[in-house]
XYZ file of C-alpha atoms in Angstrom:
563
model
C 7.353 -0.864 39.317
C 6.880 2.894 39.457
C 4.344 4.654 37.135
C 6.866 7.338 36.216
C 9.294 4.712 34.962
C 6.627 3.193 32.676
C 5.614 6.598 31.338
C 9.187 7.428 30.339
C 9.750 3.976 28.877
C 6.499 3.666 26.948
C 6.260 7.291 25.791
C 8.381 6.790 22.597
C 6.369 3.675 21.679
C 3.082 5.477 22.338
C 4.189 8.393 20.141
C 5.091 5.967 17.333
C 1.681 4.291 17.611
C -0.133 7.651 17.636
C 1.772 8.853 14.557
C 1.166 5.549 12.766
C -2.554 5.529 13.653
C -2.997 9.140 12.529
C -1.209 8.354 9.250
C -3.503 5.377 8.632
C -6.807 7.062 9.429
C -6.117 10.670 8.429
C -3.947 10.148 5.336
C -3.821 6.642 3.881
C -7.474 5.555 4.228
C -8.964 8.897 3.053
C -6.538 8.908 0.111
C -7.499 5.332 -0.771
C -11.243 6.133 -0.588
C -10.789 9.194 -2.841
C -8.576 7.248 -5.257
C -11.066 4.375 -5.442
C -13.963 6.743 -6.189
C -11.907 8.612 -8.811
C -11.085 5.349 -10.588
C -14.746 4.312 -10.590
C -15.765 7.718 -11.934
C -13.146 7.504 -14.674
C -14.393 4.008 -15.569
C -18.044 5.086 -16.035
C -16.896 8.113 -18.055
C -14.987 5.802 -20.398
C -17.963 3.452 -20.654
C -20.314 6.316 -21.531
C -17.873 7.706 -24.081
C -17.683 4.241 -25.665
C -21.486 4.025 -25.806
C -21.693 7.420 -27.529
C -18.980 6.308 -29.948
C -21.175 3.361 -30.918
C -24.148 5.691 -31.435
C -22.055 7.882 -33.728
C -21.572 4.885 -36.035
C -25.376 4.674 -36.376
C -25.425 8.383 -37.307
C -22.878 7.681 -40.043
C -25.378 5.273 -41.639
C -27.997 8.045 -41.602
C -25.539 10.505 -43.149
C -24.904 8.043 -45.966
C -28.640 7.830 -46.616
C -28.712 4.101 -45.873
C -31.419 4.302 -43.192
C -33.788 6.794 -41.601
C -32.935 8.657 -38.415
C -35.987 7.334 -36.547
C -35.158 3.747 -37.394
C -31.552 4.265 -36.292
C -32.653 5.788 -32.996
C -34.865 2.763 -32.283
C -31.973 0.406 -33.042
C -29.568 2.449 -30.908
C -31.996 2.464 -27.978
C -32.414 -1.327 -28.235
C -28.664 -1.787 -28.429
C -28.043 0.371 -25.321
C -30.853 -1.420 -23.463
C -29.079 -4.738 -24.009
C -25.662 -3.578 -22.771
C -24.664 -4.857 -19.316
C -21.437 -4.723 -17.378
C -20.153 -5.215 -13.854
C -19.259 -8.340 -11.870
C -22.877 -9.594 -11.955
C -23.657 -8.131 -15.422
C -26.472 -5.974 -14.026
C -25.015 -2.478 -14.438
C -26.677 -0.683 -17.343
C -27.110 2.456 -19.490
C -30.215 4.646 -19.664
C -31.222 7.324 -22.213
C -33.345 10.471 -22.015
C -33.593 13.732 -23.930
C -33.272 17.362 -22.830
C -37.047 17.916 -22.330
C -36.478 15.709 -20.224
C -38.341 12.657 -21.464
C -37.230 9.098 -20.760
C -36.300 7.329 -24.005
C -35.097 4.046 -22.528
C -34.506 2.630 -19.049
C -33.926 -1.153 -18.955
C -35.196 -1.594 -15.358
C -37.850 1.152 -15.305
C -39.758 0.653 -18.539
C -42.712 2.349 -16.822
C -40.872 5.658 -17.335
C -40.199 5.148 -21.067
C -41.816 7.862 -23.189
C -42.842 9.931 -20.154
C -41.914 13.476 -19.162
C -39.661 13.075 -16.121
C -38.880 16.685 -15.366
C -40.711 16.519 -12.011
C -39.603 12.982 -11.151
C -37.977 12.876 -7.691
C -35.887 10.327 -5.854
C -36.888 9.245 -2.275
C -34.961 12.254 -0.893
C -36.968 14.685 -3.008
C -34.250 15.458 -5.579
C -35.342 16.111 -9.206
C -32.521 13.981 -10.493
C -33.402 14.013 -14.217
C -33.922 17.775 -14.253
C -30.522 18.172 -12.576
C -28.955 15.895 -15.217
C -30.329 18.183 -17.956
C -28.875 21.231 -16.171
C -25.467 19.543 -15.937
C -25.219 18.649 -19.636
C -26.579 22.036 -20.760
C -23.845 23.737 -18.743
C -20.850 21.513 -19.496
C -21.969 18.845 -21.945
C -21.329 16.154 -19.313
C -20.961 15.658 -15.580
C -21.948 13.721 -12.448
C -25.256 13.633 -10.563
C -25.800 12.279 -7.007
C -29.164 10.766 -6.069
C -30.899 7.723 -4.568
C -32.068 4.904 -6.861
C -33.078 1.270 -6.826
C -30.320 -1.341 -6.538
C -29.888 -2.457 -10.158
C -33.029 -4.544 -10.956
C -34.225 -4.742 -7.318
C -36.991 -2.144 -6.898
C -37.285 -2.864 -3.151
C -33.764 -1.723 -2.318
C -32.923 2.015 -2.531
C -29.257 3.062 -2.291
C -27.104 6.154 -3.016
C -25.847 6.346 -6.605
C -23.482 8.591 -8.576
C -24.238 8.717 -12.317
C -22.247 10.186 -15.184
C -24.330 11.809 -17.937
C -23.122 12.969 -21.356
C -24.970 14.764 -24.145
C -25.027 13.440 -27.691
C -25.971 16.774 -29.331
C -26.757 15.410 -32.824
C -29.814 13.602 -31.450
C -30.391 15.630 -28.276
C -29.886 12.415 -26.265
C -28.417 12.217 -22.791
C -26.659 8.921 -22.086
C -26.186 7.949 -18.456
C -24.702 5.183 -16.323
C -23.654 5.127 -12.710
C -21.790 3.837 -9.679
C -23.514 2.368 -6.631
C -21.701 4.068 -3.762
C -22.282 1.155 -1.391
C -20.137 -0.971 -3.763
C -17.283 1.469 -3.191
C -17.882 1.419 0.550
C -17.807 -2.379 0.498
C -14.443 -2.426 -1.322
C -13.141 0.293 0.992
C -14.285 -1.615 4.090
C -12.516 -4.787 2.900
C -9.204 -2.967 2.417
C -9.742 -0.960 5.597
C -10.358 -4.155 7.600
C -7.157 -5.745 6.315
C -5.201 -2.571 7.055
C -6.691 -2.307 10.546
C -5.747 -5.927 11.243
C -2.234 -5.296 9.925
C -1.996 -2.149 12.086
C -3.254 -4.002 15.145
C -0.547 -6.656 14.740
C 2.166 -3.988 14.376
C 0.875 -2.024 17.380
C 0.736 -5.213 19.457
C 4.319 -6.034 18.488
C 5.439 -2.501 19.405
C 3.741 -2.805 22.801
C 5.191 -6.243 23.471
C 8.695 -5.197 22.468
C 8.487 -1.948 24.460
C 7.152 -3.787 27.484
C 9.914 -6.373 27.203
C 12.611 -3.699 26.915
C 11.238 -1.669 29.822
C 10.611 -4.703 32.037
C 14.067 -6.061 31.300
C 15.679 -2.679 31.928
C 13.757 -2.158 35.142
C 14.516 -5.676 36.337
C 18.238 -5.326 35.639
C 18.520 -1.963 37.340
C 16.316 -3.005 40.244
C 18.516 -6.030 40.800
C 21.586 -3.793 40.708
C 20.070 -1.567 43.348
C 19.292 -4.551 45.579
C 22.829 -5.830 45.104
C 24.191 -2.406 46.077
C 22.090 -2.432 49.278
C 23.411 -5.858 50.272
C 27.063 -5.147 49.722
C 27.247 -1.454 50.621
C 28.264 -2.304 54.236
C 31.314 -4.213 53.077
C 33.952 -1.809 51.784
C 35.923 -4.502 49.994
C 32.921 -6.067 48.287
C 31.494 -2.668 47.475
C 34.691 -1.520 45.770
C 34.887 -4.755 43.757
C 31.370 -4.309 42.402
C 31.821 -0.580 42.173
C 34.737 -0.711 39.763
C 33.770 -3.855 37.826
C 30.320 -2.603 36.860
C 29.757 -1.746 33.193
C 27.514 1.202 34.135
C 28.740 4.390 35.697
C 28.228 4.456 39.516
C 28.408 7.729 41.378
C 27.974 8.715 45.030
C 26.733 12.263 45.528
C 26.685 14.382 48.651
C 23.459 16.079 49.853
C 24.827 19.334 48.372
C 25.137 17.777 44.911
C 28.897 17.228 44.752
C 30.428 13.982 43.527
C 32.249 12.283 46.417
C 32.966 8.916 44.794
C 32.699 7.315 41.347
C 33.745 4.128 39.595
C 36.139 3.966 36.664
C 33.391 3.851 34.007
C 31.832 7.099 35.250
C 35.192 8.881 35.370
C 36.293 7.683 31.913
C 32.970 8.713 30.396
C 33.308 12.234 31.818
C 36.723 12.918 30.251
C 38.000 14.339 33.554
C 40.802 12.962 35.684
C 39.775 11.374 38.964
C 40.978 14.421 40.880
C 38.979 16.773 38.606
C 35.882 14.594 38.738
C 35.581 14.249 42.504
C 33.999 17.232 44.290
C 32.607 18.469 40.959
C 28.878 19.366 41.176
C 26.770 16.768 39.346
C 24.866 19.688 37.820
C 27.862 20.332 35.523
C 27.094 17.195 33.524
C 23.473 18.024 32.776
C 23.733 21.812 32.883
C 22.205 22.224 29.392
C 19.008 20.522 30.476
C 16.287 23.230 30.491
C 14.472 21.980 33.629
C 16.491 19.291 35.426
C 18.450 20.341 38.528
C 19.946 18.339 41.374
C 17.456 20.019 43.693
C 14.617 18.502 41.640
C 16.155 15.044 42.043
C 16.607 15.458 45.815
C 13.007 16.643 46.146
C 11.692 13.602 44.240
C 13.682 11.254 46.481
C 12.028 12.835 49.526
C 8.957 10.699 48.905
C 10.191 7.879 46.616
C 12.393 4.828 47.039
C 14.379 5.799 43.981
C 14.096 8.211 41.047
C 15.023 7.653 37.403
C 15.252 10.017 34.436
C 16.973 10.432 31.082
C 19.189 13.306 29.987
C 22.009 14.184 27.617
C 25.192 13.747 29.620
C 27.886 16.325 28.714
C 31.520 15.250 28.933
C 34.502 17.551 29.380
C 35.034 17.656 25.589
C 31.387 18.674 25.058
C 30.319 15.219 23.778
C 26.687 14.438 24.575
C 25.683 10.872 25.527
C 22.104 9.776 26.138
C 22.066 8.545 29.746
C 19.436 6.974 31.993
C 20.173 7.786 35.646
C 18.780 5.806 38.622
C 19.218 7.651 41.944
C 18.619 6.252 45.462
C 19.159 7.641 48.972
C 21.757 5.703 50.968
C 23.965 5.918 54.015
C 27.603 6.384 53.032
C 30.277 6.434 55.684
C 27.704 7.260 58.330
C 26.121 10.188 56.452
C 23.249 10.745 54.029
C 24.203 10.479 50.373
C 22.816 9.572 46.982
C 23.784 6.531 44.925
C 23.410 7.077 41.168
C 23.704 4.422 38.429
C 24.313 5.999 34.986
C 23.496 3.746 32.064
C 24.237 4.465 28.384
C 20.878 3.840 26.618
C 22.098 4.432 23.068
C 21.253 0.813 22.164
C 17.706 1.115 23.498
C 17.138 4.379 21.616
C 18.393 2.719 18.436
C 16.005 -0.224 18.977
C 13.087 2.179 19.390
C 14.159 3.923 16.196
C 14.298 0.562 14.387
C 10.801 -0.267 15.653
C 9.541 3.018 14.219
C 11.301 2.359 10.903
C 9.832 -1.152 10.812
C 6.327 0.305 11.173
C 6.895 2.746 8.314
C 8.597 0.131 6.113
C 5.709 -2.301 6.715
C 3.202 0.305 5.551
C 5.298 1.240 2.506
C 5.843 -2.435 1.687
C 2.094 -3.069 1.589
C 1.512 -0.028 -0.639
C 4.377 -1.129 -2.921
C 2.899 -4.620 -3.167
C -0.502 -3.248 -4.187
C 1.135 -0.877 -6.725
C 3.222 -3.738 -8.128
C 0.166 -6.009 -8.474
C -1.808 -3.275 -10.254
C 1.077 -2.462 -12.627
C 1.965 -6.065 -13.472
C -1.554 -7.523 -13.462
C -3.784 -4.952 -15.129
C -1.484 -3.133 -17.603
C -1.037 -6.113 -20.000
C -4.803 -6.707 -20.139
C -5.517 -3.032 -20.797
C -2.888 -3.026 -23.543
C -4.721 -5.962 -25.145
C -8.022 -4.085 -24.954
C -6.369 -1.083 -26.629
C -5.136 -3.272 -29.494
C -8.601 -4.758 -29.995
C -10.136 -1.274 -29.915
C -7.694 0.003 -32.552
C -8.471 -2.989 -34.743
C -12.190 -2.463 -34.271
C -11.819 1.171 -35.351
C -10.046 0.181 -38.561
C -12.232 -2.831 -39.409
C -14.955 -2.468 -42.025
C -16.132 -6.067 -42.218
C -19.276 -6.579 -40.085
C -18.347 -10.084 -38.945
C -14.861 -8.992 -37.952
C -16.260 -6.014 -36.037
C -18.664 -8.344 -34.216
C -15.841 -10.728 -33.362
C -13.660 -7.905 -32.119
C -16.507 -6.513 -30.026
C -16.942 -9.906 -28.376
C -13.218 -10.101 -27.672
C -13.214 -6.602 -26.190
C -16.097 -7.520 -23.930
C -14.400 -10.755 -22.862
C -11.061 -9.033 -22.219
C -12.774 -6.286 -20.236
C -14.392 -8.991 -18.128
C -10.912 -10.456 -17.615
C -9.689 -7.045 -16.444
C -12.613 -6.702 -14.043
C -11.950 -10.182 -12.687
C -8.226 -9.459 -12.294
C -8.955 -6.272 -10.349
C -11.265 -8.258 -8.088
C -8.541 -10.884 -7.628
C -5.920 -8.278 -6.734
C -8.172 -6.660 -4.172
C -8.636 -10.056 -2.471
C -4.930 -10.927 -2.813
C -5.702 -13.828 -5.195
C -4.173 -14.984 -8.470
C -5.735 -14.060 -11.873
C -8.820 -16.222 -12.478
C -7.500 -17.752 -15.701
C -4.318 -18.762 -13.904
C -6.253 -19.998 -10.890
C -8.726 -22.054 -12.888
C -6.484 -23.591 -15.556
C -2.867 -23.353 -14.358
C 0.241 -21.453 -15.469
C 0.881 -22.898 -18.954
C -2.769 -22.717 -20.176
C -2.991 -19.174 -18.776
C 0.118 -18.124 -20.739
C -1.204 -19.739 -23.938
C -4.534 -17.970 -23.440
C -2.828 -14.588 -23.021
C -0.542 -15.066 -26.046
C -3.327 -16.359 -28.325
C -5.268 -13.130 -27.809
C -2.306 -11.158 -29.117
C -1.330 -13.587 -31.871
C -4.585 -12.956 -33.740
C -3.949 -9.236 -34.105
C -0.216 -8.626 -34.246
C 2.375 -9.238 -36.940
C 4.450 -10.883 -34.237
C 5.746 -14.439 -34.115
C 5.801 -16.251 -30.768
C 8.223 -19.185 -30.357
C 7.248 -21.065 -27.205
C 8.945 -23.958 -25.415
C 7.094 -24.703 -22.176
C 8.175 -27.772 -20.223
C 7.187 -27.591 -16.554
C 6.828 -30.978 -14.897
C 4.343 -29.760 -12.299
C 2.927 -26.737 -10.541
C 5.130 -25.223 -7.829
C 2.410 -23.380 -5.978
C 0.399 -20.221 -6.272
C 3.258 -17.816 -5.456
C 5.641 -19.062 -8.148
C 2.877 -19.459 -10.776
C 1.714 -15.871 -10.263
C 5.291 -14.548 -10.279
C 6.203 -16.252 -13.570
C 2.888 -15.268 -15.172
C 3.324 -11.588 -14.150
C 6.919 -11.478 -15.388
C 6.151 -12.986 -18.817
C 3.063 -10.828 -19.448
C 4.975 -7.693 -18.385
C 7.850 -8.571 -20.744
C 5.468 -9.220 -23.674
C 3.673 -5.955 -22.986
C 6.991 -4.052 -22.995
C 8.103 -5.734 -26.250
C 4.840 -4.754 -27.959
C 4.909 -1.146 -26.744
C 8.581 -0.284 -27.048
C 10.725 -2.766 -28.978
C 9.214 -3.019 -32.514
C 10.116 -6.710 -32.309
C 9.074 -9.249 -34.972
C 9.827 -12.392 -32.951
C 9.529 -13.304 -29.286
C 11.151 -16.494 -27.925
C 10.080 -17.878 -24.530
C 11.675 -20.927 -22.900
C 10.348 -22.227 -19.562
C 11.426 -25.511 -17.964
C 12.331 -27.090 -14.631
C 15.286 -29.308 -15.505
C 16.918 -28.516 -12.160
C 15.948 -25.019 -11.017
C 12.989 -23.356 -12.691
C 14.517 -21.617 -15.711
C 12.923 -18.836 -17.793
C 14.552 -17.339 -20.874
C 12.825 -14.484 -22.711
C 14.241 -12.925 -25.896
C 12.970 -10.488 -28.545
C 14.618 -9.108 -31.689
C 13.539 -5.505 -31.123
C 15.484 -2.258 -30.993
C 16.784 -2.925 -27.457
C 17.660 -0.328 -24.826
C 20.314 0.574 -22.263
C 18.865 -1.393 -19.337
C 21.679 -0.453 -16.935
C 20.908 3.222 -17.451
C 17.198 2.486 -16.978
C 17.909 0.768 -13.648
C 20.243 3.499 -12.402
C 17.858 6.298 -13.388
C 14.817 4.348 -12.104
C 12.911 4.897 -15.352
C 11.474 1.385 -15.683
C 9.043 0.270 -13.004
C 8.692 -3.090 -14.790
C 12.409 -3.928 -14.450
C 12.380 -3.096 -10.741
C 9.240 -5.184 -10.199
C 10.787 -8.168 -11.967
C 13.975 -7.952 -9.876
C 11.973 -7.612 -6.657
C 9.720 -10.571 -7.500
C 12.647 -12.856 -8.354
C 14.631 -11.780 -5.286
C 11.641 -12.584 -3.050
C 11.871 -16.206 -4.273
C 15.647 -16.325 -3.645
C 16.173 -16.479 -7.409
C 18.608 -14.822 -9.803
C 17.859 -12.566 -12.774
C 20.093 -11.450 -15.648
C 19.266 -8.764 -18.229
C 21.095 -8.533 -21.573
C 20.307 -5.652 -23.911
C 21.703 -2.619 -25.674
C 20.344 -0.289 -28.306
C 19.822 -2.086 -31.632
C 20.514 -5.629 -30.355
C 17.172 -6.743 -28.935
C 16.497 -7.773 -25.359
C 17.087 -10.983 -23.359
C 16.243 -11.946 -19.797
C 17.216 -15.107 -17.920
C 15.790 -16.158 -14.547
C 16.597 -19.093 -12.263
C 14.435 -19.962 -9.243
C 15.727 -22.740 -6.935
C 13.055 -25.441 -6.771
C 14.004 -26.861 -3.367
C 13.712 -23.442 -1.694
C 10.235 -22.816 -3.068
C 8.513 -26.212 -3.220
C 6.292 -25.466 -0.252
C 5.353 -21.888 -1.181
């Protein structure tokens, strides 16, 4: 096989791979890294704001004259020293003042009470002095430096901390992100994406190789057949006019001296007009290609192939691949050309490119759908607890609510970890679908003036995929009812008497769901439809303004038993 043939055949595939690779490494991965860091930064800002909010409650006690400021500061410092968060519960808060003097550091008690203005990290940065400068300028901000890994003094890693001033006491509250944690998460996603990309690239190469090898083999065999039968006029004419590709014989001067019916019909000319017409007429718009170029190439090659836009008499352009070979025709030198319409091959290459793009978009859509359906309901629950905590005056109730907030936040952290590893929520994974639903609903039932009417009757588990799908759908629907419907009652029926059947109904204000679907205003509705369709199920929405909302779903059990 000739190198030039492979270059022409593989060039579109190589361009697709280059574009795809550049998109992955220059756009998608940098965007993901930036997005991941931004989310982490936003999380530590929220945590610090929450810590300062707690301190402000202590100040309220001082303002009421119930306790002295010094006593309150001691209690606040102890409280902040005991706070932990993160997957291993080792992330912490630290406190200093604007001198700067360390007030409290849970893992570096040797610094407590000391002036730390000249304290430097292993790279020589005066990190605490920089933190003071940041809060004096803006009241809050981020500081980069190197610090010990949580409670391990032997391991020094890069860290990004958020610091915020509590001006009433002159305190600076800080907590941070270990950047190697972000790199670890990024590397996990990057590895999966690289593997996914490798598979796609391999498939593109295999398919392109198959197409090119098949095309070359077919055309090479045609050329060999032409050589064998060219001496027999009768056999030659039979093959000549029965071929599905256009076959043309060209004189050394570039004029057409013979052609089969396919070639003539494609041109739009009559046979008399077509014969003795210069071949150059049909690719005259090509900026470089001339018949002289073709003849020159055949001076040192067995045959020459190229692609061009063939121009018919009516001006119609057809993408053609032309194979040209030197032959002896009626005792003289001539050129045999086989013209093949490669529209189908071009369309296949286009489909391959679209498949690459759709695969990338599908993965991004899946991650977006998991984040929307998995995390939003938990965050909504946290918000409800926080609102209740704000309004509560009873100390025991506030303590209970604080515990619930902490537990629900841990659930959110766990769910994010599960999503990143493509796993189910830990409550669902550990206890099953029905207990997980009861657990979710019980958290809401304690706080809301909302009646849940549940009828769960599943005979068995149908696998991780179906359990996650049903769990996501129900929690999304409950979340929407709480936020938008003003419902008083929610009815949920789930059974498997035949297909798996889910019926969800609330008595809220309702909405025009058809308009929402057409205008693409509800991501939740689209996610539900997509999830059910992926399981070969059926979904039906019933709602209008003022009549509440109802959803019915059927999932065929036999189709999905082995999922």
